[in-house]
Amino acid sequence: MAPQEKRGVSFHQELLKTLPDLRGFARFLTRDAVAADDLVQDTVVRALAAQTQFQTGTTLKAWLFTIQRNAFYEQRRRSSREQEIMQNVEMDMPLSSEIPSMQSARDAVTDLGELIWKLPDLLREAIILVGAQELSYEEAACICNVPSGTMKARVSRARSQLSMLAEGKNHQEMTL
Protein backbone atom coordinates (compact mmCIF):
# COMPACT_ATOMS: atom_id res chain seq x y z
CA MET A 1 0.00 0.00 0.00
CA ALA A 2 1.36 3.41 -0.95
CA PRO A 3 2.09 5.90 1.88
CA GLN A 4 -0.58 8.26 0.58
CA GLU A 5 -3.21 5.48 0.64
CA LYS A 6 -2.18 4.49 4.13
CA ARG A 7 -2.47 8.10 5.28
CA GLY A 8 -5.86 8.39 3.55
CA VAL A 9 -7.23 5.33 5.34
CA SER A 10 -6.14 6.56 8.75
CA PHE A 11 -7.46 10.04 7.94
CA HIS A 12 -10.86 8.57 7.10
CA GLN A 13 -10.85 6.36 10.19
CA GLU A 14 -9.96 9.29 12.45
CA LEU A 15 -12.59 11.42 10.73
CA LEU A 16 -15.22 8.78 11.47
CA LYS A 17 -14.17 8.69 15.13
CA THR A 18 -14.78 12.44 15.49
CA LEU A 19 -18.32 12.40 14.03
CA PRO A 20 -20.07 12.24 17.45
CA ASP A 21 -18.00 15.20 18.67
CA LEU A 22 -18.67 17.13 15.47
CA ARG A 23 -22.38 16.49 15.87
CA GLY A 24 -22.33 17.60 19.50
CA PHE A 25 -20.52 20.83 18.67
CA ALA A 26 -22.87 21.42 15.73
CA ARG A 27 -25.89 20.98 18.03
CA PHE A 28 -24.56 23.68 20.32
CA LEU A 29 -23.85 25.99 17.41
CA THR A 30 -27.15 25.53 15.59
CA ARG A 31 -29.57 24.59 18.39
CA ASP A 32 -31.36 22.37 15.90
CA ALA A 33 -30.80 18.66 15.20
CA VAL A 34 -31.53 18.87 11.47
CA ALA A 35 -29.35 21.95 10.98
CA ALA A 36 -26.62 20.27 13.04
CA ASP A 37 -26.68 17.21 10.78
CA ASP A 38 -26.43 19.48 7.73
CA LEU A 39 -23.50 21.34 9.31
CA VAL A 40 -21.69 18.08 10.10
CA GLN A 41 -22.22 16.91 6.52
CA ASP A 42 -20.89 20.22 5.18
CA THR A 43 -17.89 19.94 7.52
CA VAL A 44 -17.07 16.41 6.37
CA VAL A 45 -17.39 17.36 2.69
CA ARG A 46 -15.09 20.35 3.21
CA ALA A 47 -12.60 18.29 5.22
CA LEU A 48 -12.44 15.58 2.57
CA ALA A 49 -11.96 18.19 -0.14
CA ALA A 50 -9.15 19.80 1.88
CA GLN A 51 -7.65 16.55 3.17
CA THR A 52 -4.28 17.33 1.64
CA GLN A 53 -4.11 20.56 3.67
CA PHE A 54 -4.29 18.67 6.98
CA GLN A 55 -0.87 18.62 8.60
CA THR A 56 0.15 15.29 10.05
CA GLY A 57 1.09 15.66 13.70
CA THR A 58 -1.64 18.19 14.44
CA THR A 59 -4.98 17.44 16.06
CA LEU A 60 -7.57 16.34 13.52
CA LYS A 61 -10.42 17.12 15.91
CA ALA A 62 -9.29 20.73 16.29
CA TRP A 63 -8.84 21.05 12.53
CA LEU A 64 -12.34 19.69 11.92
CA PHE A 65 -13.85 21.95 14.59
CA THR A 66 -12.20 24.93 12.89
CA ILE A 67 -13.75 23.93 9.58
CA GLN A 68 -17.11 23.42 11.26
CA ARG A 69 -17.00 26.73 13.10
CA ASN A 70 -16.04 28.60 9.94
CA ALA A 71 -18.80 26.87 7.97
CA PHE A 72 -21.33 27.75 10.65
CA TYR A 73 -20.42 31.43 10.73
CA GLU A 74 -20.37 31.56 6.94
CA GLN A 75 -23.89 30.12 6.84
CA ARG A 76 -24.96 32.49 9.60
CA ARG A 77 -23.74 35.54 7.72
CA ARG A 78 -25.61 34.42 4.61
CA SER A 79 -28.94 33.85 6.28
CA SER A 80 -30.61 36.41 8.51
CA ARG A 81 -33.55 34.02 8.80
CA GLU A 82 -31.43 31.58 10.80
CA GLN A 83 -30.63 34.35 13.28
CA GLU A 84 -34.32 35.07 13.76
CA ILE A 85 -35.05 31.39 14.43
CA MET A 86 -32.19 31.15 16.94
CA GLN A 87 -33.45 34.22 18.82
CA ASN A 88 -37.01 32.88 18.88
CA VAL A 89 -35.89 29.51 20.23
CA GLU A 90 -33.87 31.19 22.97
CA MET A 91 -36.79 33.41 24.00
CA ASP A 92 -39.25 30.48 24.00
CA MET A 93 -37.23 28.25 26.35
CA PRO A 94 -39.36 27.51 29.42
CA LEU A 95 -37.86 27.98 32.85
CA SER A 96 -38.05 24.98 35.16
CA SER A 97 -40.22 25.57 38.21
CA GLU A 98 -39.19 22.48 40.18
CA ILE A 99 -37.38 22.67 43.51
CA PRO A 100 -33.68 21.78 42.97
CA SER A 101 -33.67 19.06 45.66
CA MET A 102 -36.49 17.24 43.84
CA GLN A 103 -34.86 17.33 40.41
CA SER A 104 -33.48 14.26 38.75
CA ALA A 105 -30.06 14.23 37.12
CA ARG A 106 -31.76 14.64 33.74
CA ASP A 107 -33.48 17.83 34.90
CA ALA A 108 -30.17 19.18 36.18
CA VAL A 109 -28.60 18.64 32.76
CA THR A 110 -31.59 20.35 31.14
CA ASP A 111 -31.19 23.28 33.53
CA LEU A 112 -27.50 23.54 32.69
CA GLY A 113 -28.41 23.52 29.01
CA GLU A 114 -30.84 26.39 29.59
CA LEU A 115 -28.19 28.34 31.47
CA ILE A 116 -25.57 27.74 28.79
CA TRP A 117 -27.91 29.22 26.18
CA LYS A 118 -28.13 32.39 28.26
CA LEU A 119 -24.39 32.99 27.84
CA PRO A 120 -23.15 35.29 25.08
CA ASP A 121 -22.13 33.39 21.93
CA LEU A 122 -18.37 33.73 22.46
CA LEU A 123 -18.50 32.53 26.06
CA ARG A 124 -20.87 29.67 25.23
CA GLU A 125 -18.58 28.58 22.40
CA ALA A 126 -15.53 28.65 24.71
CA ILE A 127 -17.15 26.63 27.50
CA ILE A 128 -18.45 24.04 25.02
CA LEU A 129 -15.09 23.58 23.31
CA VAL A 130 -13.06 23.35 26.52
CA GLY A 131 -15.65 21.85 28.88
CA ALA A 132 -17.91 19.62 26.83
CA GLN A 133 -15.59 18.76 23.95
CA GLU A 134 -12.54 18.44 26.23
CA LEU A 135 -10.23 20.40 23.95
CA SER A 136 -7.19 22.11 25.41
CA TYR A 137 -7.22 25.90 25.70
CA GLU A 138 -4.69 26.00 22.87
CA GLU A 139 -6.80 23.82 20.57
CA ALA A 140 -9.94 25.81 21.32
CA ALA A 141 -8.04 29.07 20.78
CA CYS A 142 -6.83 27.80 17.41
CA ILE A 143 -10.39 26.91 16.39
CA CYS A 144 -11.65 30.38 17.36
CA ASN A 145 -8.57 32.11 15.95
CA VAL A 146 -7.72 33.86 19.23
CA PRO A 147 -4.74 33.69 21.63
CA SER A 148 -4.91 30.93 24.27
CA GLY A 149 -5.02 33.59 27.01
CA THR A 150 -8.20 34.97 25.46
CA MET A 151 -9.71 31.49 25.44
CA LYS A 152 -8.78 30.98 29.11
CA ALA A 153 -10.40 34.31 29.97
CA ARG A 154 -13.57 33.43 28.04
CA VAL A 155 -13.87 30.07 29.78
CA SER A 156 -13.33 31.73 33.15
CA ARG A 157 -15.98 34.37 32.42
CA ALA A 158 -18.36 31.68 31.16
CA ARG A 159 -17.94 29.66 34.36
CA SER A 160 -18.49 32.77 36.48
CA GLN A 161 -21.61 33.74 34.57
CA LEU A 162 -22.97 30.19 34.74
CA SER A 163 -22.43 30.23 38.48
CA MET A 164 -24.24 33.56 38.82
CA LEU A 165 -27.08 32.37 36.58
CA ALA A 166 -27.42 29.15 38.59
CA GLU A 167 -27.51 31.07 41.88
CA GLY A 168 -30.16 33.40 40.47
CA LYS A 169 -32.21 30.45 39.22
CA ASN A 170 -31.97 28.67 42.59
CA HIS A 171 -32.99 31.85 44.41
CA GLN A 172 -35.88 32.35 42.00
CA GLU A 173 -37.08 28.75 42.48
CA MET A 174 -36.92 29.02 46.27
CA THR A 175 -39.15 32.08 46.26
CA LEU A 176 -41.85 30.32 44.20
Short mmCIF file of N, CA, C and O in Angstrom, two decimals, residues 11-12 16 23 34 51-52 54 63-64 69 76 81 83 89 91 96-97 114 117 131 134 140-142 154 157 162 176:
data_model
loop_
_atom_site.label_atom_id
_atom_site.label_comp_id
_atom_site.label_asym_id
_atom_site.label_seq_id
_atom_site.Cartn_x
_atom_site.Cartn_y
_atom_site.Cartn_z
N PHE A 11 -6.74 8.77 7.91
CA PHE A 11 -7.46 10.04 7.94
C PHE A 11 -8.96 9.77 8.00
O PHE A 11 -9.67 10.35 8.83
N HIS A 12 -9.44 8.89 7.13
CA HIS A 12 -10.86 8.57 7.10
C HIS A 12 -11.31 7.91 8.40
O HIS A 12 -12.39 8.21 8.90
N LEU A 16 -14.03 9.49 10.99
CA LEU A 16 -15.22 8.78 11.47
C LEU A 16 -15.32 8.79 12.99
O LEU A 16 -16.41 8.91 13.54
N ARG A 23 -20.93 16.33 15.76
CA ARG A 23 -22.38 16.49 15.87
C ARG A 23 -22.74 17.23 17.15
O ARG A 23 -23.60 18.11 17.15
N VAL A 34 -31.61 18.97 12.93
CA VAL A 34 -31.53 18.87 11.47
C VAL A 34 -30.43 19.77 10.93
O VAL A 34 -29.62 19.37 10.10
N GLN A 51 -8.43 17.56 2.45
CA GLN A 51 -7.65 16.55 3.17
C GLN A 51 -6.15 16.74 3.02
O GLN A 51 -5.40 16.56 3.96
N THR A 52 -5.71 17.15 1.86
CA THR A 52 -4.28 17.33 1.64
C THR A 52 -3.71 18.50 2.43
O THR A 52 -2.51 18.59 2.62
N PHE A 54 -4.46 19.07 5.59
CA PHE A 54 -4.29 18.67 6.98
C PHE A 54 -2.84 18.30 7.22
O PHE A 54 -2.24 17.53 6.46
N TRP A 63 -8.78 20.62 13.93
CA TRP A 63 -8.84 21.05 12.53
C TRP A 63 -10.28 20.97 12.02
O TRP A 63 -10.78 21.89 11.38
N LEU A 64 -10.95 19.87 12.34
CA LEU A 64 -12.34 19.69 11.92
C LEU A 64 -13.27 20.70 12.59
O LEU A 64 -14.19 21.24 11.98
N ARG A 69 -16.71 25.39 12.58
CA ARG A 69 -17.00 26.73 13.10
C ARG A 69 -17.04 27.75 11.96
O ARG A 69 -17.95 28.57 11.88
N ARG A 76 -24.25 31.51 8.77
CA ARG A 76 -24.96 32.49 9.60
C ARG A 76 -24.95 33.87 8.96
O ARG A 76 -25.96 34.58 8.99
N ARG A 81 -32.42 34.82 8.31
CA ARG A 81 -33.55 34.02 8.80
C ARG A 81 -33.11 33.07 9.90
O ARG A 81 -33.83 32.88 10.89
N GLN A 83 -30.80 33.56 12.06
CA GLN A 83 -30.63 34.35 13.28
C GLN A 83 -31.97 34.58 13.97
O GLN A 83 -32.06 34.51 15.19
N VAL A 89 -36.05 30.71 19.42
CA VAL A 89 -35.89 29.51 20.23
C VAL A 89 -35.38 29.89 21.62
O VAL A 89 -35.88 29.39 22.63
N MET A 91 -35.77 32.70 23.24
CA MET A 91 -36.79 33.41 24.00
C MET A 91 -37.92 32.48 24.44
O MET A 91 -38.57 32.72 25.45
N SER A 96 -37.60 26.06 34.29
CA SER A 96 -38.05 24.98 35.16
C SER A 96 -38.56 25.58 36.46
O SER A 96 -37.98 26.50 37.02
N SER A 97 -39.66 25.04 36.97
CA SER A 97 -40.22 25.57 38.21
C SER A 97 -40.11 24.57 39.34
O SER A 97 -40.70 24.74 40.40
N GLU A 114 -30.14 25.11 29.65
CA GLU A 114 -30.84 26.39 29.59
C GLU A 114 -29.90 27.53 29.98
O GLU A 114 -29.91 28.58 29.36
N TRP A 117 -27.36 28.42 27.28
CA TRP A 117 -27.91 29.22 26.18
C TRP A 117 -28.09 30.68 26.55
O TRP A 117 -28.26 31.52 25.68
N GLY A 131 -14.97 22.68 27.89
CA GLY A 131 -15.65 21.85 28.88
C GLY A 131 -16.26 20.60 28.30
O GLY A 131 -15.90 19.48 28.66
N GLU A 134 -13.82 18.81 25.61
CA GLU A 134 -12.54 18.44 26.23
C GLU A 134 -11.32 18.80 25.40
O GLU A 134 -10.32 18.09 25.39
N ALA A 140 -8.73 24.99 21.43
CA ALA A 140 -9.94 25.81 21.32
C ALA A 140 -9.60 27.20 20.79
O ALA A 140 -10.32 27.77 19.97
N ALA A 141 -8.48 27.76 21.24
CA ALA A 141 -8.04 29.07 20.78
C ALA A 141 -7.74 29.04 19.29
O ALA A 141 -8.08 29.97 18.55
N CYS A 142 -7.13 27.95 18.84
CA CYS A 142 -6.83 27.80 17.41
C CYS A 142 -8.11 27.74 16.60
O CYS A 142 -8.22 28.37 15.55
N ARG A 154 -12.17 33.68 28.43
CA ARG A 154 -13.57 33.43 28.04
C ARG A 154 -14.17 32.27 28.84
O ARG A 154 -15.30 32.34 29.29
N ARG A 157 -14.78 33.52 32.36
CA ARG A 157 -15.98 34.37 32.42
C ARG A 157 -17.25 33.54 32.24
O ARG A 157 -18.26 33.78 32.89
N LEU A 162 -22.12 31.35 34.48
CA LEU A 162 -22.97 30.19 34.74
C LEU A 162 -23.26 30.06 36.23
O LEU A 162 -24.39 29.76 36.63
N LEU A 176 -40.56 30.71 44.81
CA LEU A 176 -41.85 30.32 44.20
C LEU A 176 -42.72 29.54 45.13
O LEU A 176 -42.51 28.88 45.98
#
